[in-house]
PDB file of C-alpha atoms in Angstrom:
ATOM      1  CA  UNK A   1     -47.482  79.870 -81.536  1.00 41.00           C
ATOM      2  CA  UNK A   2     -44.444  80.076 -79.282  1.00 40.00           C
ATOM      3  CA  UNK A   3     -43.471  76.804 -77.389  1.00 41.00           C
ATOM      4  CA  UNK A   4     -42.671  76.934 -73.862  1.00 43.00           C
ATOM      5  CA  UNK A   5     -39.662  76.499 -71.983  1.00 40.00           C
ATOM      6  CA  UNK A   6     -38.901  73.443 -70.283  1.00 42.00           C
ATOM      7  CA  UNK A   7     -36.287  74.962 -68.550  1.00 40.00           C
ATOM      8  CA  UNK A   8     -37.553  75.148 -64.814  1.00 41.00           C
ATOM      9  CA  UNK A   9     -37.879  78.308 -63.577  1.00 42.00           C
ATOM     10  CA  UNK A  10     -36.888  80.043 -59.944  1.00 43.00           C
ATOM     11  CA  UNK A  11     -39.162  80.194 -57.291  1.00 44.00           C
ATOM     12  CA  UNK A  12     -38.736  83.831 -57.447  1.00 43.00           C
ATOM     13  CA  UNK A  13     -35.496  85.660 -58.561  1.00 37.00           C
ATOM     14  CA  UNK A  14     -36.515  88.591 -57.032  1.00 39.00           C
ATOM     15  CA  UNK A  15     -36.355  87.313 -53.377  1.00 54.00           C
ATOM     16  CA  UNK A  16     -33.901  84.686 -53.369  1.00 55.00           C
ATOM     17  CA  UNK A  17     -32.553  85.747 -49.448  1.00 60.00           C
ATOM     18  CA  UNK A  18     -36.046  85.425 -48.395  1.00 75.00           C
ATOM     19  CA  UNK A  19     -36.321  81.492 -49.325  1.00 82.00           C
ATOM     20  CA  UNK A  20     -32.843  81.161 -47.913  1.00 86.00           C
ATOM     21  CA  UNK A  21     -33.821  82.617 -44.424  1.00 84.00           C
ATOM     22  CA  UNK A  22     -36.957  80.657 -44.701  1.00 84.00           C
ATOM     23  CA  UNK A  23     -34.888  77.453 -45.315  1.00 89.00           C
ATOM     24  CA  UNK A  24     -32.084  78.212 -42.788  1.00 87.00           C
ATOM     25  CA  UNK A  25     -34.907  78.846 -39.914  1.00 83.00           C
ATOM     26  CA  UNK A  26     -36.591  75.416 -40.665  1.00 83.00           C
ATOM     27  CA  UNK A  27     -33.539  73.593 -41.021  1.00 85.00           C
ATOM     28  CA  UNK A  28     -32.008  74.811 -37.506  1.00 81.00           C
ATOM     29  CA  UNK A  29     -35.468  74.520 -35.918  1.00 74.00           C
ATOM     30  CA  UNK A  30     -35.081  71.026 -36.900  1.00 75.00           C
ATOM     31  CA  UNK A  31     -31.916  70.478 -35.627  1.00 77.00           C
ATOM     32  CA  UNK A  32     -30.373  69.853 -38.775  1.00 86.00           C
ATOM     33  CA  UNK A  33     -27.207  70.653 -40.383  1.00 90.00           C
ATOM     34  CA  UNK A  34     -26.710  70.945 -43.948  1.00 92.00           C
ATOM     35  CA  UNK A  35     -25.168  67.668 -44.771  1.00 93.00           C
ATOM     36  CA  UNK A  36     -28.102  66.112 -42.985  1.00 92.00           C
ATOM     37  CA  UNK A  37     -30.959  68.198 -45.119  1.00 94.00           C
ATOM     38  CA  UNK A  38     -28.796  67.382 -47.967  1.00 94.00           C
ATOM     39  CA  UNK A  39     -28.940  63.702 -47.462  1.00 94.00           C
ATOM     40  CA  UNK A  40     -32.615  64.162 -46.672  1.00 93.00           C
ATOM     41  CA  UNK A  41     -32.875  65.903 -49.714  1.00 94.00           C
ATOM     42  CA  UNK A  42     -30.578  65.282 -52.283  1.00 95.00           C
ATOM     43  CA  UNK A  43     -29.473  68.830 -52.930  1.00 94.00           C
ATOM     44  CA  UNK A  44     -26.327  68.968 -52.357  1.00 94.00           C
ATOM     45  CA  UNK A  45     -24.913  70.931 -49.277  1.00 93.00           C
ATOM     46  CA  UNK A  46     -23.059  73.722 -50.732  1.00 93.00           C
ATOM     47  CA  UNK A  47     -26.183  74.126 -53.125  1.00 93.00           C
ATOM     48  CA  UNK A  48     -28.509  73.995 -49.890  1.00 94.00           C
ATOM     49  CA  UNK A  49     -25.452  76.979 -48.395  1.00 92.00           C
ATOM     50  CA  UNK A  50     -25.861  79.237 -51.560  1.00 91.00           C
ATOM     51  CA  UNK A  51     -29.395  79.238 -51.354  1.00 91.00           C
ATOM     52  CA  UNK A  52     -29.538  79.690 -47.757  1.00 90.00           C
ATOM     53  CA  UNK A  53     -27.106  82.787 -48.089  1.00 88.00           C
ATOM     54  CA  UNK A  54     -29.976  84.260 -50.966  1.00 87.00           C
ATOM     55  CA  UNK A  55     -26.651  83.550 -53.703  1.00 87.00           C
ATOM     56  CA  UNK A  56     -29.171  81.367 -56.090  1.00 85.00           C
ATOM     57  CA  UNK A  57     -32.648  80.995 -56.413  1.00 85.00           C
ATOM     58  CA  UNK A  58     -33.723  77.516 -55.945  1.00 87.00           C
ATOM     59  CA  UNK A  59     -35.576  76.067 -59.310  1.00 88.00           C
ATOM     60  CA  UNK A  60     -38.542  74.889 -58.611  1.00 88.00           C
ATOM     61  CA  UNK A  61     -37.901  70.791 -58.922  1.00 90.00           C
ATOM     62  CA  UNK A  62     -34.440  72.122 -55.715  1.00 92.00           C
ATOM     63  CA  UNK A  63     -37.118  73.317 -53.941  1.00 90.00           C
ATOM     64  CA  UNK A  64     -39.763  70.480 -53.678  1.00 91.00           C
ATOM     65  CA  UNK A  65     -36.638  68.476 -52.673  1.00 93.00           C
ATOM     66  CA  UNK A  66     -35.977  71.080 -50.405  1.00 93.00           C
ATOM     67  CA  UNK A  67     -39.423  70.784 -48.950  1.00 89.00           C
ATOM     68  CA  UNK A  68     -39.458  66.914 -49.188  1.00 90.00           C
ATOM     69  CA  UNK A  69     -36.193  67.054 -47.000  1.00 91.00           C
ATOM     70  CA  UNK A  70     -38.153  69.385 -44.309  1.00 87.00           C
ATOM     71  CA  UNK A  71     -41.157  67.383 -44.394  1.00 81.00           C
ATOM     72  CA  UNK A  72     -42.833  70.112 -45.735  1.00 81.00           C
ATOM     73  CA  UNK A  73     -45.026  70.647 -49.135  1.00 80.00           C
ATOM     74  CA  UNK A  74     -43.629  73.281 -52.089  1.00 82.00           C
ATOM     75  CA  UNK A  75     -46.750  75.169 -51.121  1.00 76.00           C
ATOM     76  CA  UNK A  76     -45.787  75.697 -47.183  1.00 74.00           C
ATOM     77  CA  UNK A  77     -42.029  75.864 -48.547  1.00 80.00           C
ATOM     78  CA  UNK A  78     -42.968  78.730 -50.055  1.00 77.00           C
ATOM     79  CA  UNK A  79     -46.030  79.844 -47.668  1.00 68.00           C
ATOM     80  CA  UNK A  80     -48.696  79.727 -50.712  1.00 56.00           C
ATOM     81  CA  UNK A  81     -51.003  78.215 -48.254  1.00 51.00           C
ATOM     82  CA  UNK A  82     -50.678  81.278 -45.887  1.00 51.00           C
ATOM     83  CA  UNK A  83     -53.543  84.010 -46.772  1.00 52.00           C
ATOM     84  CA  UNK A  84     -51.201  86.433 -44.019  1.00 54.00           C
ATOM     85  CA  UNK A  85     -48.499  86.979 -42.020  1.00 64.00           C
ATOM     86  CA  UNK A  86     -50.472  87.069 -38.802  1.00 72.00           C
ATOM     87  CA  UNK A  87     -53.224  84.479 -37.636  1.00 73.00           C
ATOM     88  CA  UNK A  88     -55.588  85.677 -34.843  1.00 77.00           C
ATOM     89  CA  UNK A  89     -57.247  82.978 -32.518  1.00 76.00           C
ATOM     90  CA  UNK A  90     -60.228  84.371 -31.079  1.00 80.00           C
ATOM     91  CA  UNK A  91     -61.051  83.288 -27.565  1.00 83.00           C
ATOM     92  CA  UNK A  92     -64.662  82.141 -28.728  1.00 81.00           C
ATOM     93  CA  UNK A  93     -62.968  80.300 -31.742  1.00 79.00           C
ATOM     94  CA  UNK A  94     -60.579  77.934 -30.253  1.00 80.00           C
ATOM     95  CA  UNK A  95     -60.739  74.389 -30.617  1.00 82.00           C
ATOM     96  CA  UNK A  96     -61.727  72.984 -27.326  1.00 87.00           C
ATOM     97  CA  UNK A  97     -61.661  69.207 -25.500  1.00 86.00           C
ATOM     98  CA  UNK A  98     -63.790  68.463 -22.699  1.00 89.00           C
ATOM     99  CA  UNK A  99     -63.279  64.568 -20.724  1.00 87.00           C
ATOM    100  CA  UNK A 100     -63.078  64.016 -17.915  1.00 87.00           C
ATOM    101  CA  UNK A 101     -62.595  66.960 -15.718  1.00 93.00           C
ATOM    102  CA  UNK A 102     -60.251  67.624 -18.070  1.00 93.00           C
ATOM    103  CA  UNK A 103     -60.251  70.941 -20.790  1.00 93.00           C
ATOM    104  CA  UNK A 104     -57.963  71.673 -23.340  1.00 90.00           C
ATOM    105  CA  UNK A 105     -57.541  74.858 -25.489  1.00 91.00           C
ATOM    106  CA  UNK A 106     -56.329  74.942 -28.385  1.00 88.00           C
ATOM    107  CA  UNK A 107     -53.987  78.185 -28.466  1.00 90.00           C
ATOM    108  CA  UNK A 108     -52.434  77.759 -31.788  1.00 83.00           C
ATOM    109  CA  UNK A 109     -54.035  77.955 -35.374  1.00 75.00           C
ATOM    110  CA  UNK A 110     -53.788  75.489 -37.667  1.00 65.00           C
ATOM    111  CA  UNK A 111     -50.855  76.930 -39.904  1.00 64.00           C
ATOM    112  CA  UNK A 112     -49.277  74.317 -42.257  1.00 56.00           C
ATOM    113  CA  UNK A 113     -45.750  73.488 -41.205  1.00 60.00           C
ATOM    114  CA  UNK A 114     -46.494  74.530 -37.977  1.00 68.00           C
ATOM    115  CA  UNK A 115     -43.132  73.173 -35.449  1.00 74.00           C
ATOM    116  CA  UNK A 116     -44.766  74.167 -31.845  1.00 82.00           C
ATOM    117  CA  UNK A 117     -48.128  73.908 -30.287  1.00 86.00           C
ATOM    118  CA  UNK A 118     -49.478  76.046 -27.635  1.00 92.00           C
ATOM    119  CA  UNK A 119     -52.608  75.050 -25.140  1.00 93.00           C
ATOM    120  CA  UNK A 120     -53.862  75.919 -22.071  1.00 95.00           C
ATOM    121  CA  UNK A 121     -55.563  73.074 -19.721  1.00 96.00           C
ATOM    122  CA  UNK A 122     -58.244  73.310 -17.046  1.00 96.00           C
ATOM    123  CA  UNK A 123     -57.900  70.416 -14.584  1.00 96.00           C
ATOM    124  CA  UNK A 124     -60.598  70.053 -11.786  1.00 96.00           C
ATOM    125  CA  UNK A 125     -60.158  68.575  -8.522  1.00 96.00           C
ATOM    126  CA  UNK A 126     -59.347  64.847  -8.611  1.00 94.00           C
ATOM    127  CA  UNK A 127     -58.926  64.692 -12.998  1.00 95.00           C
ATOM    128  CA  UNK A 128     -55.857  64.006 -14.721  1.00 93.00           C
ATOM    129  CA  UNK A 129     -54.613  64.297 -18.118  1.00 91.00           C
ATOM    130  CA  UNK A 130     -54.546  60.632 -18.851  1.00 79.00           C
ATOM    131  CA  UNK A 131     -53.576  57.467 -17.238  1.00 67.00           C
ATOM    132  CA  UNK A 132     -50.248  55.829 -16.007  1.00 60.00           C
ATOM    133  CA  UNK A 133     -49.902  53.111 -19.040  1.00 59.00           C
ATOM    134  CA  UNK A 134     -50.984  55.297 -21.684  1.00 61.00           C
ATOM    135  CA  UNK A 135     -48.827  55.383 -25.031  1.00 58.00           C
ATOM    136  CA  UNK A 136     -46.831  58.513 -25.912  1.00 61.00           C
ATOM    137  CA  UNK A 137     -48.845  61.511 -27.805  1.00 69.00           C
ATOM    138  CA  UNK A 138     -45.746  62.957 -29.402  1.00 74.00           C
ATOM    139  CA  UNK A 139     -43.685  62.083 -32.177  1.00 74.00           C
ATOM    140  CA  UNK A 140     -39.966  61.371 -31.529  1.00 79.00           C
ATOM    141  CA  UNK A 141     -37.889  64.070 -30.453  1.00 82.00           C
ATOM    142  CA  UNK A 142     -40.740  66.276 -29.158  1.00 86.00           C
ATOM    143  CA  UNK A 143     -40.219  68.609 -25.839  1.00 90.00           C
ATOM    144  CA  UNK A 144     -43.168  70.415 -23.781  1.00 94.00           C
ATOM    145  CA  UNK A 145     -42.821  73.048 -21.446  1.00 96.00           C
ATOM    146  CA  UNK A 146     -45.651  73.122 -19.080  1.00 97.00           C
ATOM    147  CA  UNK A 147     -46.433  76.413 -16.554  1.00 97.00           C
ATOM    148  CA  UNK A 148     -48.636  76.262 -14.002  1.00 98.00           C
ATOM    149  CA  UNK A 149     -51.427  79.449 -13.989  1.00 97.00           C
ATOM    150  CA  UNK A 150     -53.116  78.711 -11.155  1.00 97.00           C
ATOM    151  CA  UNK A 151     -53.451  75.641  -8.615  1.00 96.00           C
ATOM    152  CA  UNK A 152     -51.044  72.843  -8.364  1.00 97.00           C
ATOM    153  CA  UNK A 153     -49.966  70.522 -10.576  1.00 97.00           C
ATOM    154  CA  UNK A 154     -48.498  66.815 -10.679  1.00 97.00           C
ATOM    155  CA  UNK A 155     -46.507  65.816 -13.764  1.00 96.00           C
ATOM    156  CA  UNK A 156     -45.613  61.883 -13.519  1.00 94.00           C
ATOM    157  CA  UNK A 157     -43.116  61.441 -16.928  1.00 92.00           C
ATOM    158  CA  UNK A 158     -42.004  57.635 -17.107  1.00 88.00           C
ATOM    159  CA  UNK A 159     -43.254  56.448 -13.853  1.00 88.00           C
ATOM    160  CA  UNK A 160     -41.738  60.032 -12.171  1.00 94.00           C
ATOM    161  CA  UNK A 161     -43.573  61.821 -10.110  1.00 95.00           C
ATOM    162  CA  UNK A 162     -42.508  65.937  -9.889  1.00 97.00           C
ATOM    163  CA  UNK A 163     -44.952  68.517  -7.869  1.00 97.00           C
ATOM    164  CA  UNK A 164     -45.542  71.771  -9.280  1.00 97.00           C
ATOM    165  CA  UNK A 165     -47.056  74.898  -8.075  1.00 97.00           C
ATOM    166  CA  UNK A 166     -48.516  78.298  -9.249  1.00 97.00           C
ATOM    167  CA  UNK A 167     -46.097  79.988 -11.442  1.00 97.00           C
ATOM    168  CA  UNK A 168     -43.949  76.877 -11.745  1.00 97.00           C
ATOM    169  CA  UNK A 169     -42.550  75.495 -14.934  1.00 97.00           C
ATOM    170  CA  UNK A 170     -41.187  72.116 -16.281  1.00 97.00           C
ATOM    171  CA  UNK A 171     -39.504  70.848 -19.506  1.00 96.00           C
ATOM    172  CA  UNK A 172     -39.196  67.269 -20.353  1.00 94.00           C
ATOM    173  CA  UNK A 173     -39.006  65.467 -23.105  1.00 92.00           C
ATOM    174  CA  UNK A 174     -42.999  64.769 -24.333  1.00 89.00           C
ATOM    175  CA  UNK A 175     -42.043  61.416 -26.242  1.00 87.00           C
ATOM    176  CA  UNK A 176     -42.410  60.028 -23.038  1.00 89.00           C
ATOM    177  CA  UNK A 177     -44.940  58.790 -21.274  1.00 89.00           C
ATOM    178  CA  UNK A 178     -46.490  61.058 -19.327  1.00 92.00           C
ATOM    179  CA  UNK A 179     -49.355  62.813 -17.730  1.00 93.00           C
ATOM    180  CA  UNK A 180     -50.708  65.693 -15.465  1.00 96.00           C
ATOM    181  CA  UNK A 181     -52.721  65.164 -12.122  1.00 96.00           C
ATOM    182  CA  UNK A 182     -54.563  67.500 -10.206  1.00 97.00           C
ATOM    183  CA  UNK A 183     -54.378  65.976  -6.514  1.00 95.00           C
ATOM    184  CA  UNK A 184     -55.662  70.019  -5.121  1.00 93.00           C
ATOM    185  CA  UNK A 185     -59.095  70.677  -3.971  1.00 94.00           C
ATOM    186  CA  UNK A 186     -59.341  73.586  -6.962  1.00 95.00           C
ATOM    187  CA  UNK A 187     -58.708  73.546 -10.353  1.00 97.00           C
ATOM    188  CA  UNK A 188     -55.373  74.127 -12.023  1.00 97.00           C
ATOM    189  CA  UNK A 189     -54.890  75.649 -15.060  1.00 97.00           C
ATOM    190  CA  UNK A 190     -51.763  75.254 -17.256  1.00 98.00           C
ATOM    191  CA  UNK A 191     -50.296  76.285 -20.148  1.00 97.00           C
ATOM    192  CA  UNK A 192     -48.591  73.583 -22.581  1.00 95.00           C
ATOM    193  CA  UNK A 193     -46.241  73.854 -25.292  1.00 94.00           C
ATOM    194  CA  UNK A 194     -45.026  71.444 -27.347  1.00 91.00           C
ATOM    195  CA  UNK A 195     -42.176  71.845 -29.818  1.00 88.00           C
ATOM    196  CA  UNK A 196     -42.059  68.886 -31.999  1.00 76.00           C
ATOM    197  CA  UNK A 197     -39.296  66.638 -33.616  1.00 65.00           C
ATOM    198  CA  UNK A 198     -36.542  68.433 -31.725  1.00 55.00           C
ATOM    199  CA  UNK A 199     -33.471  66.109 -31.504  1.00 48.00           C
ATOM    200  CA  UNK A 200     -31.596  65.296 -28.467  1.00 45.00           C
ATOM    201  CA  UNK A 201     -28.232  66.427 -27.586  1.00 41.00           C
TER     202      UNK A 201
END
């Protein structure tokens, strides 16, 4: 009976430009360079560049470090949890929130290492979003862009009030406090998305 390696072996020798893309496009969507994903990490920076540039495949112990330093499981890493390359939401399918006068859609499946979240809001006359004292949503570092479909809109972000109307847009950083008022006698609808853990400049 033969005894197995222990010798890790590549995530997949065949495609080792693939996982570097991959990697590259999550570490610059997270606004990191490689010294910071290698501290993050510990894989070293030029080891985190030859992967990147598909030069070495990344055993698999490098890349659940890799992952760790992304926030990310091996498994979304290396998109094992993804069935396809395309996810359909169905209008009859989406994950829907009614309070309040208030509706959200939910626009974007529930992918695993998802960075951005898209949904579209129905406000009636006289609802809001939330109140003036309530607590952030977002995690540190998050942005949402917010355009108006139909109606108008008021965004108040840290006590700031900014009046929007149909076919206007607005980008502000969503670690704020903030909501969205409908002071219109017709609904508004909006669309929302939210890009998270984005750093600062």
């Amino acid at each position: 009976m033969s005894v197995a390696s222990k010798t890790p072996k590549p995530v997949d020798a065949r495609e080792p430009f693939a996982i570097g893309r991959r990697v590259r496009a999550l570490r610059e969507a997270m606004g990191f360079s490689l010294r910071d994903l290698g501290e993050r990490s510990g894989v070293s920076a030029p080891m985190l560049s030859q992967v990147e540039r598909g030069e070495t495949s990344p055993t698999l112990a490098v890349a659940a470090k890799i992952a760790a330093g992304l926030e990310l499981t091996l498994s979304q890493l290396l998109r094992l949890d993804e069935g396809e390359h395309v996810a359909v939401s169905r209008a009859g399918e989406r994950r829907t929130l009614e309070r309040g006068g208030h509706r959200f859609e939910e626009l974007t499946p529930p992918l695993p290492g998802l960075r951005a979240d898209v949904s579209v809001h129905t406000l009636e006359a006289g609802a809001t979003t939330g109140g003036w004292d309530d607590p952030p949503m977002h995690e540190p570092g998050s942005r949402e862009t917010s355009v108006v479909l139909e109606g108008t809109l008021v965004l108040v972000v840290d006590g700031t009030r900014h009046e929007l109307n149909e076919g206007d847009s607005v980008t502000f950083d969503a670690d704020l406090p903030h909501h969205f008022e409908n002071e219109g006698e017709e609904p508004t609808r909006f669309l929302a998305v939210i890009a998270a853990g984005l750093r600062r400049s």
